[in-house]
Coordinates of C-alpha atoms in Angstrom, one line a residue:
Chain A
M825 CA -81.5 -4.7 59.8
K826 CA -82.4 -7.0 62.7
A827 CA -83.7 -5.5 66.0
L828 CA -85.3 -6.6 69.3
V829 CA -88.7 -4.8 69.3
F830 CA -91.3 -4.4 72.0
D831 CA -94.8 -3.5 70.8
G832 CA -96.8 -5.2 73.5
T833 CA -94.9 -8.4 72.8
L834 CA -91.2 -8.9 72.5
H835 CA -89.7 -10.2 69.2
V836 CA -86.7 -10.0 66.9
D837 CA -87.8 -8.5 63.6
E838 CA -86.6 -6.6 60.5
A839 CA -86.6 -2.9 61.2
P840 CA -85.7 0.0 58.9
M841 CA -82.1 1.2 59.1
P842 CA -81.7 4.3 61.2
E843 CA -81.5 7.5 59.1
P844 CA -79.1 9.8 61.1
A845 CA -80.4 13.4 61.4
P846 CA -77.9 16.2 60.9
G847 CA -75.3 16.0 63.6
E848 CA -76.0 12.4 64.3
A849 CA -73.7 9.4 63.7
L850 CA -74.6 5.9 62.5
L851 CA -73.2 3.2 64.7
R852 CA -72.8 -0.5 64.2
V853 CA -73.6 -2.1 67.6
L854 CA -71.1 -4.6 68.9
T855 CA -72.4 -5.6 72.3
A856 CA -75.4 -4.4 74.4
G857 CA -76.5 -4.9 78.0
V858 CA -79.9 -5.6 79.5
C859 CA -80.9 -3.2 82.2
N860 CA -83.8 -3.5 84.7
T861 CA -85.4 -0.5 82.9
D862 CA -85.8 -2.8 79.8
I863 CA -87.6 -5.3 82.0
E864 CA -89.8 -2.5 83.5
I865 CA -90.6 -1.2 80.0
R866 CA -91.9 -4.7 79.1
R867 CA -94.2 -4.3 82.2
G868 CA -95.4 -0.9 80.9
Y869 CA -92.9 1.6 82.3
M870 CA -92.8 4.8 80.3
N871 CA -95.3 3.3 77.8
Y872 CA -92.4 2.9 75.4
Q873 CA -92.8 0.8 72.3
G874 CA -90.1 0.3 69.7
I875 CA -86.5 -1.1 69.6
L876 CA -85.3 -1.6 73.2
G877 CA -81.8 -1.1 74.6
H878 CA -79.7 1.8 75.9
E879 CA -76.5 0.1 77.2
F880 CA -74.1 -0.6 74.2
V881 CA -70.8 -0.2 72.6
G882 CA -70.4 0.3 68.8
I883 CA -68.3 1.4 65.9
V884 CA -68.9 4.7 64.1
E885 CA -69.8 3.9 60.5
Q886 CA -71.0 7.3 59.4
A887 CA -70.4 10.8 61.0
S888 CA -69.9 14.4 59.9
N889 CA -66.9 14.6 62.3
S890 CA -64.4 12.5 60.3
Y891 CA -62.3 11.9 63.4
L892 CA -65.0 9.7 64.8
M893 CA -65.1 7.4 61.8
G894 CA -64.3 3.8 62.7
K895 CA -63.9 4.6 66.3
R896 CA -65.3 2.4 69.1
V897 CA -67.7 4.5 71.2
V898 CA -70.3 4.4 73.9
G899 CA -73.2 6.9 73.9
E900 CA -75.1 9.1 76.4
I901 CA -78.7 8.2 76.1
N902 CA -80.5 11.6 76.4
C903 CA -80.8 13.4 73.1
V904 CA -81.5 17.0 73.7
C905 CA -82.7 20.2 72.0
G906 CA -80.2 22.7 73.4
L907 CA -82.9 25.4 73.3
C908 CA -85.5 24.7 76.0
Q909 CA -85.3 26.3 79.5
Y910 CA -83.7 23.2 81.1
C911 CA -81.0 23.0 78.4
K912 CA -80.3 26.7 78.9
M913 CA -80.1 26.0 82.7
E914 CA -77.4 23.4 82.0
M915 CA -79.6 20.5 82.9
P916 CA -79.7 18.9 79.4
N917 CA -80.7 15.5 80.8
H918 CA -84.0 17.1 81.7
C919 CA -84.6 18.7 78.3
E920 CA -88.3 19.1 77.7
D921 CA -88.0 17.8 74.1
R922 CA -85.6 15.0 74.8
T923 CA -85.6 11.6 73.3
V924 CA -84.0 8.8 75.2
L925 CA -82.4 5.8 73.6
G926 CA -84.7 2.8 73.8
I927 CA -86.8 4.5 76.4
L928 CA -88.6 7.6 75.0
N929 CA -89.3 8.3 71.3
R930 CA -85.9 7.0 70.0
P931 CA -85.2 3.5 68.7
G932 CA -82.7 1.7 71.0
A933 CA -79.5 -0.2 70.7
F934 CA -80.7 -3.9 70.6
A935 CA -80.3 -3.7 66.9
E936 CA -77.6 -4.1 64.3
Y937 CA -77.4 -0.3 63.9
V938 CA -78.3 2.7 65.9
S939 CA -78.0 6.5 65.5
L940 CA -77.1 9.1 68.1
P941 CA -76.0 12.7 68.1
E942 CA -72.2 12.9 67.7
T943 CA -72.0 15.1 70.9
N944 CA -73.4 12.1 72.8
L945 CA -70.5 9.8 71.9
H946 CA -67.4 9.0 74.0
L947 CA -64.4 7.1 72.6
V948 CA -63.7 3.9 74.4
P949 CA -60.0 3.4 75.5
N950 CA -58.4 0.2 74.2
A951 CA -58.0 -1.1 77.7
I952 CA -61.8 -1.6 77.9
R953 CA -63.2 -4.8 76.4
D954 CA -66.5 -4.7 74.6
D955 CA -68.3 -6.6 77.3
V956 CA -66.9 -4.2 79.9
A957 CA -67.6 -1.1 77.9
V958 CA -71.4 -1.8 77.9
F959 CA -71.3 -1.0 81.6
T960 CA -70.3 2.6 81.0
E961 CA -73.9 3.9 81.0
P962 CA -75.1 2.2 84.2
L963 CA -71.8 2.9 85.9
A964 CA -72.2 6.6 84.9
A965 CA -75.6 6.5 86.6
A966 CA -73.8 5.3 89.8
F967 CA -71.3 8.2 89.6
R968 CA -74.3 10.6 89.3
I969 CA -74.6 10.3 93.1
T970 CA -71.2 11.9 93.5
E971 CA -72.5 14.9 91.6
Q972 CA -75.6 15.2 93.9
V973 CA -74.0 14.7 97.4
L974 CA -70.6 15.6 98.7
I975 CA -69.0 12.4 100.0
D976 CA -66.3 12.6 102.7
P977 CA -63.9 9.6 103.0
D978 CA -65.1 9.1 106.5
D979 CA -68.8 9.2 105.7
R980 CA -70.7 5.9 106.3
I981 CA -72.6 4.9 103.2
I982 CA -75.2 2.1 103.0
V983 CA -76.3 0.7 99.6
L984 CA -79.6 -1.2 99.8
G985 CA -79.7 -3.8 97.0
D986 CA -77.1 -6.2 95.7
G987 CA -78.3 -6.3 92.1
K988 CA -76.5 -5.0 89.0
L989 CA -77.0 -1.4 89.9
G990 CA -76.4 -1.8 93.6
Q991 CA -73.1 -3.5 92.8
L992 CA -72.0 -0.7 90.5
I993 CA -73.0 1.9 93.1
A994 CA -71.2 0.2 95.9
Q995 CA -68.0 -0.1 93.9
A996 CA -68.2 3.5 92.6
L997 CA -68.9 5.0 96.0
S998 CA -66.1 3.0 97.5
L999 CA -63.8 5.2 95.5
Y1000 CA -65.1 8.1 97.6
S1001 CA -65.6 6.6 101.1
K1002 CA -63.8 4.0 103.1
H1003 CA -67.1 3.0 104.8
V1004 CA -69.5 1.5 102.2
L1005 CA -71.8 -1.2 103.3
C1006 CA -74.0 -3.0 100.8
V1007 CA -77.1 -4.8 102.1
G1008 CA -78.2 -7.6 99.9
K1009 CA -80.5 -10.6 99.7
H1010 CA -78.2 -13.1 98.0
P1011 CA -75.0 -14.4 99.6
W1012 CA -73.3 -15.1 96.3
K1013 CA -73.9 -11.5 95.1
C1014 CA -72.6 -10.1 98.4
D1015 CA -69.5 -12.4 97.9
L1016 CA -68.8 -10.5 94.7
L1017 CA -68.6 -7.3 96.7
R1018 CA -66.5 -8.7 99.5
S1019 CA -64.0 -9.9 96.9
R1020 CA -63.6 -6.1 96.2
K1021 CA -63.1 -5.5 99.9
I1022 CA -66.6 -3.9 100.3
A1023 CA -68.5 -4.8 103.4
T1024 CA -71.9 -6.5 103.1
A1025 CA -74.8 -7.5 105.2
L1026 CA -77.9 -9.6 104.5
Q1027 CA -81.4 -8.3 104.8
G1028 CA -82.5 -9.3 108.3
D1029 CA -79.0 -8.7 109.8
E1030 CA -78.8 -6.0 112.4
I1031 CA -77.6 -2.9 110.6
E1032 CA -76.1 0.1 112.3
G1033 CA -78.0 3.3 111.3
G1034 CA -76.8 6.9 111.2
A1035 CA -75.3 6.7 107.7
A1036 CA -74.5 9.9 105.9
V1037 CA -75.9 8.5 102.6
V1038 CA -78.3 5.6 102.0
V1039 CA -78.8 4.6 98.4
E1040 CA -82.1 2.8 97.6
A1041 CA -81.3 0.4 94.7
T1042 CA -83.5 -2.6 95.7
G1043 CA -86.2 -1.9 93.2
S1044 CA -88.7 -2.7 96.0
P1045 CA -91.3 -0.2 97.2
H1046 CA -90.2 -0.9 100.8
G1047 CA -86.6 0.2 100.3
L1048 CA -87.3 3.9 101.0
Q1049 CA -88.8 3.1 104.4
Q1050 CA -85.8 1.1 105.4
A1051 CA -83.5 3.9 104.1
L1052 CA -85.2 6.5 106.3
T1053 CA -84.5 4.4 109.4
L1054 CA -80.8 4.0 108.4
V1055 CA -79.9 7.6 107.4
R1056 CA -78.6 10.1 109.9
P1057 CA -80.3 13.5 110.5
E1058 CA -79.6 15.8 107.5
G1059 CA -78.3 12.8 105.6
A1060 CA -79.3 11.9 102.1
V1061 CA -81.4 9.1 100.7
I1062 CA -80.7 8.5 97.0
L1063 CA -83.5 6.9 95.0
K1064 CA -82.0 5.0 92.1
S1065 CA -84.7 2.5 91.1
T1066 CA -86.8 3.5 88.1
C1067 CA -90.0 1.7 88.7
A1068 CA -93.7 2.5 88.5
D1069 CA -94.3 2.0 92.2
T1070 CA -95.6 4.5 94.7
L1071 CA -93.3 4.7 97.8
Q1072 CA -94.3 5.3 101.4
L1073 CA -92.6 8.2 103.0
Q1074 CA -93.0 8.6 106.8
S1075 CA -93.5 12.3 107.2
Q1076 CA -92.5 12.5 110.8
L1077 CA -89.1 10.7 110.3
A1078 CA -88.2 12.8 107.2
V1079 CA -89.2 16.2 108.7
V1080 CA -87.9 15.8 112.2
N1081 CA -84.6 14.4 111.0
E1082 CA -84.5 16.9 108.0
V1083 CA -83.6 14.0 105.7
R1084 CA -82.9 14.8 102.0
V1085 CA -84.5 12.3 99.6
L1086 CA -82.9 12.7 96.1
G1087 CA -84.1 11.2 92.9
S1088 CA -81.1 10.2 90.8
R1089 CA -81.0 9.1 87.1
C1090 CA -78.3 9.5 84.4
G1091 CA -74.7 10.4 85.2
P1092 CA -71.3 11.4 83.8
F1093 CA -69.6 9.0 81.3
R1094 CA -66.0 10.3 81.9
P1095 CA -65.4 9.0 85.5
A1096 CA -67.2 5.7 84.5
L1097 CA -64.8 5.2 81.5
E1098 CA -61.8 6.1 83.7
A1099 CA -62.8 3.6 86.4
L1100 CA -63.4 0.9 83.8
A1101 CA -60.1 1.6 82.0
L1102 CA -58.1 1.7 85.3
G1103 CA -59.9 -1.3 86.7
T1104 CA -60.9 0.6 89.9
V1105 CA -64.4 -0.7 89.3
D1106 CA -64.4 -4.3 88.1
V1107 CA -67.6 -5.3 86.2
R1108 CA -66.4 -8.6 84.8
P1109 CA -67.7 -10.7 87.6
L1110 CA -71.1 -9.2 87.0
I1111 CA -71.5 -10.7 83.5
S1112 CA -73.7 -13.7 83.8
E1113 CA -74.6 -14.8 80.3
S1114 CA -74.6 -13.5 76.7
F1115 CA -77.0 -14.2 73.9
P1116 CA -77.0 -13.5 70.2
L1117 CA -79.5 -10.8 69.0
D1118 CA -81.7 -13.5 67.5
D1119 CA -82.3 -14.8 71.1
G1120 CA -83.2 -11.3 72.4
P1121 CA -86.5 -12.3 74.0
A1122 CA -84.9 -15.1 75.8
A1123 CA -82.1 -12.8 77.0
I1124 CA -84.7 -10.4 78.5
T1125 CA -86.5 -13.2 80.2
R1126 CA -83.3 -14.6 81.5
A1127 CA -82.3 -11.1 82.9
E1128 CA -85.5 -11.2 85.0
D1129 CA -84.2 -14.2 87.0
P1130 CA -82.8 -13.0 90.4
D1131 CA -80.1 -15.7 90.0
V1132 CA -78.4 -13.8 87.1
M1133 CA -76.7 -10.4 87.1
K1134 CA -75.8 -8.7 83.8
V1135 CA -77.1 -10.4 80.6
L1136 CA -75.4 -9.2 77.3
L1137 CA -76.4 -9.3 73.7
H1138 CA -73.6 -10.0 71.3
I1139 CA -74.7 -8.3 68.1
S1140 CA -71.6 -8.0 65.8
C1141 CA -67.8 -8.2 65.9
Chain B
M418 CA -97.6 27.9 139.3
K419 CA -100.4 27.5 136.8
A420 CA -99.7 25.5 133.6
L421 CA -101.6 24.0 130.6
V422 CA -100.9 20.3 130.9
F423 CA -101.6 17.4 128.5
D424 CA -101.6 14.0 130.0
G425 CA -104.1 12.3 127.8
T426 CA -106.6 15.1 128.5
L427 CA -105.9 18.8 128.4
H428 CA -106.3 20.8 131.6
V429 CA -105.0 23.9 133.5
D430 CA -103.4 22.8 136.7
E431 CA -100.9 23.6 139.4
A432 CA -97.4 22.5 138.4
P433 CA -94.1 22.7 140.2
M434 CA -92.0 25.8 139.5
P435 CA -89.2 25.0 137.0
E436 CA -85.8 24.5 138.7
P437 CA -83.3 25.9 136.2
A438 CA -80.3 23.6 135.8
P439 CA -76.8 25.2 135.7
G440 CA -76.6 27.4 132.7
E441 CA -80.3 27.7 132.5
A442 CA -82.4 30.9 133.0
L443 CA -85.8 31.1 134.7
L444 CA -88.3 33.1 132.5
R445 CA -91.7 34.6 133.4
V446 CA -93.9 33.9 130.3
L447 CA -95.7 37.0 128.9
T448 CA -97.5 35.6 125.8
A449 CA -97.4 32.3 124.1
G450 CA -98.7 31.0 120.7
V451 CA -100.6 27.9 119.8
C452 CA -98.9 25.9 117.0
N453 CA -100.3 23.0 114.9
T454 CA -97.7 20.9 116.6
D455 CA -99.6 21.4 119.9
I456 CA -102.7 20.2 118.2
E457 CA -100.9 17.2 116.8
I458 CA -99.5 16.4 120.2
R459 CA -103.0 16.2 121.6
R460 CA -103.6 13.6 118.9
G461 CA -100.6 11.6 119.9
Y462 CA -97.8 13.1 117.9
M463 CA -94.4 12.5 119.6
N464 CA -96.1 10.7 122.5
Y465 CA -95.5 13.8 124.6
Q466 CA -97.1 14.4 127.9
G467 CA -96.5 17.4 130.2
I468 CA -96.8 21.2 129.9
L469 CA -97.4 22.2 126.3
G470 CA -96.2 25.2 124.3
H471 CA -93.0 26.2 122.6
E472 CA -93.8 29.6 121.0
F473 CA -93.4 32.3 123.6
V474 CA -91.9 35.6 124.8
G475 CA -90.9 36.1 128.4
I476 CA -88.9 38.1 130.9
V477 CA -85.6 36.7 132.4
E478 CA -86.2 36.5 136.2
Q479 CA -83.1 34.4 137.1
A480 CA -79.8 33.8 135.2
S481 CA -76.1 33.4 135.8
N482 CA -75.4 35.9 133.0
S483 CA -76.4 39.1 134.9
Y484 CA -76.8 41.0 131.5
L485 CA -79.9 38.9 130.8
M486 CA -81.7 39.8 134.0
G487 CA -85.0 41.5 133.4
K488 CA -84.6 41.3 129.6
R489 CA -87.4 40.4 127.3
V490 CA -86.4 37.3 125.3
V491 CA -87.6 34.5 123.0
G492 CA -86.0 31.1 123.1
E493 CA -84.8 28.4 120.7
I494 CA -86.7 25.2 121.6
N495 CA -84.0 22.5 121.2
C496 CA -81.9 22.0 124.3
V497 CA -78.7 20.2 123.4
C498 CA -75.8 18.3 125.0
G499 CA -73.0 19.8 123.0
L500 CA -71.1 16.4 123.2
C501 CA -72.8 13.9 120.9
Q502 CA -71.8 13.2 117.3
Y503 CA -74.4 15.5 115.9
C504 CA -73.5 18.4 118.2
K505 CA -69.9 18.0 117.2
M506 CA -71.0 17.9 113.5
E507 CA -72.6 21.4 114.1
M508 CA -76.1 20.0 113.8
P509 CA -77.2 20.8 117.4
N510 CA -80.9 20.7 116.5
H511 CA -80.4 17.0 115.9
C512 CA -78.6 16.4 119.2
E513 CA -79.1 12.7 120.2
D514 CA -79.8 13.7 123.8
R515 CA -81.9 16.8 123.1
T516 CA -85.0 17.9 124.9
V517 CA -87.4 20.1 123.1
L518 CA -89.6 22.7 124.8
G519 CA -93.1 21.4 125.2
I520 CA -92.5 18.6 122.7
L521 CA -89.8 16.2 124.0
N522 CA -88.9 15.6 127.7
R523 CA -89.0 19.3 128.6
P524 CA -92.0 21.2 130.2
G525 CA -93.3 23.8 127.8
A526 CA -94.2 27.5 127.9
F527 CA -97.9 27.4 128.4
A528 CA -97.2 28.2 132.0
E529 CA -96.4 31.1 134.3
Y530 CA -92.7 30.2 134.3
V531 CA -90.4 28.2 132.1
S532 CA -86.7 27.4 132.1
L533 CA -84.3 27.3 129.1
P534 CA -80.5 27.3 128.6
E535 CA -79.3 30.8 128.5
T536 CA -77.5 30.1 125.2
N537 CA -81.0 29.4 123.7
L538 CA -82.2 32.9 124.4
H539 CA -82.4 35.9 122.1
L540 CA -83.1 39.5 123.2
V541 CA -86.3 40.9 121.6
P542 CA -85.9 44.4 120.2
N543 CA -88.2 47.1 121.6
A544 CA -89.8 47.5 118.1
I545 CA -91.4 44.0 118.5
R546 CA -94.6 43.8 120.5
D547 CA -95.2 40.8 122.7
D548 CA -97.9 39.4 120.5
V549 CA -95.6 39.7 117.5
A550 CA -92.5 38.3 119.3
V551 CA -94.3 34.9 119.8
F552 CA -94.0 34.5 116.0
T553 CA -90.2 34.4 116.2
E554 CA -90.0 30.6 116.5
P555 CA -92.4 29.7 113.7
L556 CA -91.0 32.4 111.5
A557 CA -87.5 31.0 112.2
A558 CA -88.8 27.6 110.9
A559 CA -89.8 29.4 107.7
F560 CA -86.4 30.9 107.3
R561 CA -84.9 27.4 107.8
I562 CA -85.8 26.8 104.1
T563 CA -83.3 29.5 103.0
E564 CA -80.5 27.6 104.8
Q565 CA -81.5 24.4 102.9
V566 CA -81.9 25.6 99.3
L567 CA -80.3 28.5 97.4
I568 CA -83.0 30.8 96.2
D569 CA -82.4 33.1 93.3
P570 CA -84.6 36.2 92.9
D571 CA -85.9 34.8 89.6
D572 CA -86.8 31.4 91.0
R573 CA -90.5 30.6 91.0
I574 CA -91.6 29.3 94.4
I575 CA -95.0 27.7 95.2
V576 CA -96.1 27.4 98.8
L577 CA -98.9 24.8 99.3
G578 CA -101.1 25.8 102.3
D579 CA -102.5 29.1 103.4
G580 CA -102.5 28.3 107.1
K581 CA -100.3 29.9 109.8
L582 CA -97.1 28.3 108.7
G583 CA -97.8 28.7 105.0
Q584 CA -98.4 32.4 105.5
L585 CA -95.1 32.9 107.3
I586 CA -93.2 30.8 104.7
A587 CA -94.7 32.8 101.8
Q588 CA -93.8 36.1 103.4
A589 CA -90.3 34.9 104.4
L590 CA -89.5 33.5 100.9
S591 CA -90.9 36.7 99.3
L592 CA -87.8 38.4 100.7
Y593 CA -85.7 36.1 98.5
S594 CA -87.7 35.7 95.4
K595 CA -90.0 38.0 93.4
H596 CA -92.1 35.0 92.2
V597 CA -93.8 33.4 95.2
L598 CA -97.2 31.9 94.7
C599 CA -99.2 30.6 97.7
V600 CA -101.9 28.0 96.9
G601 CA -104.7 28.0 99.6
K602 CA -108.1 26.8 100.3
H603 CA -109.6 29.9 102.0
P604 CA -110.2 33.1 100.1
W605 CA -109.9 35.2 103.2
K606 CA -106.5 33.7 104.1
C607 CA -105.3 34.3 100.5
D608 CA -106.5 37.9 100.8
L609 CA -104.0 38.4 103.7
L610 CA -101.2 37.4 101.5
R611 CA -102.4 39.5 98.5
S612 CA -102.4 42.5 100.8
R613 CA -98.6 41.8 101.2
K614 CA -98.4 41.7 97.3
I615 CA -97.9 38.0 97.3
A616 CA -99.7 36.1 94.5
T617 CA -102.2 33.4 95.5
A618 CA -104.3 30.7 93.9
L619 CA -107.1 28.5 95.2
Q620 CA -106.8 24.7 95.2
G621 CA -108.5 23.6 92.1
D622 CA -107.3 26.6 90.0
E623 CA -104.9 25.7 87.2
I624 CA -101.4 26.2 88.5
E625 CA -98.3 26.5 86.3
G626 CA -95.8 23.9 87.2
G627 CA -92.0 24.0 86.8
A628 CA -91.3 25.8 90.1
A629 CA -87.7 25.8 91.4
V630 CA -89.0 25.2 95.0
V631 CA -92.4 23.9 96.2
V632 CA -93.1 24.0 100.0
E633 CA -95.6 21.6 101.4
A634 CA -97.3 23.3 104.3
T635 CA -100.8 22.0 104.0
G636 CA -100.6 19.4 106.7
S637 CA -102.4 17.0 104.3
P638 CA -100.9 13.7 103.3
H639 CA -101.8 14.6 99.6
G640 CA -99.6 17.7 99.5
L641 CA -96.5 15.9 98.5
Q642 CA -98.1 14.3 95.5
Q643 CA -99.2 17.7 94.3
A644 CA -95.8 19.2 95.0
L645 CA -94.1 16.6 92.8
T646 CA -96.3 17.6 89.9
L647 CA -95.5 21.3 90.4
V648 CA -91.7 21.2 90.9
R649 CA -89.2 21.4 88.0
P650 CA -86.6 18.8 87.3
E651 CA -83.8 19.0 90.0
G652 CA -86.1 21.3 91.9
A653 CA -86.7 21.1 95.7
V654 CA -89.8 20.0 97.5
I655 CA -89.7 21.1 101.1
L656 CA -91.7 19.2 103.7
K657 CA -92.8 21.5 106.5
S658 CA -95.7 19.7 108.1
T659 CA -94.9 17.8 111.2
C660 CA -97.7 15.2 111.3
A661 CA -98.0 11.5 111.9
D662 CA -99.1 10.7 108.4
T663 CA -97.4 8.4 105.8
L664 CA -97.0 10.3 102.5
Q665 CA -97.2 8.8 99.0
L666 CA -94.1 9.4 96.8
Q667 CA -94.4 8.6 93.2
S668 CA -91.0 7.0 92.5
Q669 CA -91.0 7.5 88.7
L670 CA -91.7 11.2 89.0
A671 CA -89.1 11.8 91.7
V672 CA -86.4 9.7 90.1
V673 CA -86.8 10.7 86.4
N674 CA -87.0 14.4 87.4
E675 CA -84.3 14.0 90.0
V676 CA -86.4 15.9 92.5
R677 CA -85.0 16.7 95.9
V678 CA -87.4 16.2 98.8
L679 CA -86.2 17.9 101.9
G680 CA -87.5 17.6 105.4
S681 CA -87.4 21.0 107.2
R682 CA -87.8 21.8 110.9
C683 CA -86.4 24.5 113.2
G684 CA -84.6 27.5 111.9
P685 CA -82.5 30.5 112.7
F686 CA -83.9 33.1 115.1
R687 CA -81.8 36.1 113.9
P688 CA -83.4 36.7 110.5
A689 CA -86.8 36.1 112.0
L690 CA -86.3 38.8 114.7
E691 CA -84.9 41.1 112.1
A692 CA -87.9 40.7 109.8
L693 CA -90.3 41.2 112.7
A694 CA -88.4 44.3 113.9
L695 CA -88.2 45.9 110.4
G696 CA -91.7 44.8 109.5
T697 CA -90.6 43.1 106.3
V698 CA -92.7 40.2 107.5
D699 CA -96.1 41.3 109.1
V700 CA -97.6 38.8 111.4
R701 CA -100.2 41.1 113.0
P702 CA -103.0 40.2 110.6
L703 CA -102.5 36.5 111.5
I704 CA -103.5 37.0 115.1
S705 CA -107.1 35.7 115.4
E706 CA -107.8 35.6 119.1
S707 CA -106.2 35.5 122.5
F708 CA -107.2 33.7 125.7
P709 CA -106.0 33.8 129.3
L710 CA -104.0 30.8 130.5
D711 CA -107.0 29.6 132.5
D712 CA -108.8 29.1 129.2
G713 CA -106.0 27.1 127.7
P714 CA -108.0 24.0 126.7
A715 CA -110.5 26.3 124.9
A716 CA -107.6 28.1 123.2
I717 CA -106.3 24.8 121.8
T718 CA -109.7 23.7 120.7
R719 CA -110.3 27.1 119.0
A720 CA -106.9 26.8 117.2
E721 CA -108.1 23.6 115.5
D722 CA -110.9 25.6 113.7
P723 CA -109.9 26.2 110.1
D724 CA -111.5 29.6 110.4
V725 CA -108.9 31.0 112.8
M726 CA -105.2 31.6 112.3
K727 CA -102.9 32.2 115.3
V728 CA -104.4 31.8 118.8
L729 CA -102.4 33.4 121.6
L730 CA -102.3 32.8 125.3
H731 CA -101.8 36.0 127.4
I732 CA -100.1 34.7 130.6
S733 CA -98.7 37.8 132.3
C734 CA -97.8 41.4 131.7

């Protein structure tokens, strides 16, 4: 089968068909999405080499659970042992022996076929188009925040960053609070949010501090410092950018104000699928361009351009 | 009255008697303790100038509540407005208009007399000696951690730092978990903890990671980095050192492991007084030396020496 492989350089190549392990399904990939993590991997993040890609929608071609056969599915990316201390503590996403689709010891979804444990799969409602369904995984990561902090409808929330992830977070948290402000760098990206009735500001504008929650989704090492000045005492700063940077944490500010700084990674698929099916989160304006798998390297390069949002790979129909 | 004043230099001087505001009591100070925060203030922390000192025990000499008259008391150090948004949100220690004893806009307790709101005062049980009672405030700060994270008796807890605060934290958290390990730099300080049946290790020893809670109480800007390598996924790193440093936070480690980094400051006096009265926390071995108020500058200088633990000021009887 064809696949987009990173092994120091990025290229489309013939790769062996996945051989699903017991309990795993074989999926034919329909559409996949490029994430900033793919871009970071190309720069050395996680030292991953292999088939890239972890945002996808596909059709089940082979499964031990016959109900799944032929179904359109999305898949959780952490594949876990179920036996280690963290699995037993009900934190499977932190499994000590996990593999992670296209990120850690498991070939990714920028390929004609991919395998995943059947327990990782979620059926996609008919109301969700393929190019919308690929947003399930990053939108789930946005909903992860609602599992980590309790959000009151009157809480003021500031999202730093108007990129792909910042947009999804701002939309997701707007379902929980009436007072979400997204701080961006690009007027046209902020416009997308304002069309969803979400308030925006541009970096450099005067921004009122004292927010209950500040989400750092800029991908910049300076975001945390700004977040600490904007969050209220005992408030939460959520770190969402996965990058290789070292951040600066002003001890005095964090300790005196008793701020909580929370790392945040993968999240729950169910509320993400529900929001996409009902349209309470609208991802369609975030789709900038799509490429065939053969043009995978060009797609990744295009996704690095700050002038584009989500880049998709159309792999099969 | 006599007082230990910091105004760029440190000196004992005549200062005006406190004039208690309505609702405030006038206290005659018996004994006071030197905290690392006093040392940091001398180095510029908080830009505070005035009478130093916030750990003390005293006798109520004047109060509108006649029940308090003549009683031996300790006092919470945050003096609050009761009206601002944070007071209304039941976070009075984060009052926007607060003064803080000997730290922020309020003369401290290294003086013959001090005033504090009557609502800040706690009676000291007879079982607690004066030189033990001065530990109530820092021990309360240790118990603050138990308000911020839920500690299970089987949780492994690592305290980084064997200084005054690290010792109090290790003892306090040992009341909640059977598995507290304190990592220190000084064998004789670790011996104090082992005599309380608390496990210790020396910096440089191999330390098993995966702790549910790691408390950073080293006062060193490198403590946070070590804490992040020792905490388990979704575990908590508690920042206890109030210093002017900027800390390094490795984004990848914090985000991928979804670590919670929590600033932690002042805490509840009640469990601290209970532990001191019952002897479940023993602070007596931590008392290194005591000085008269006249020798206040020498006391502060002595407290900076890593070979001493708590330095006290005996002010009156």
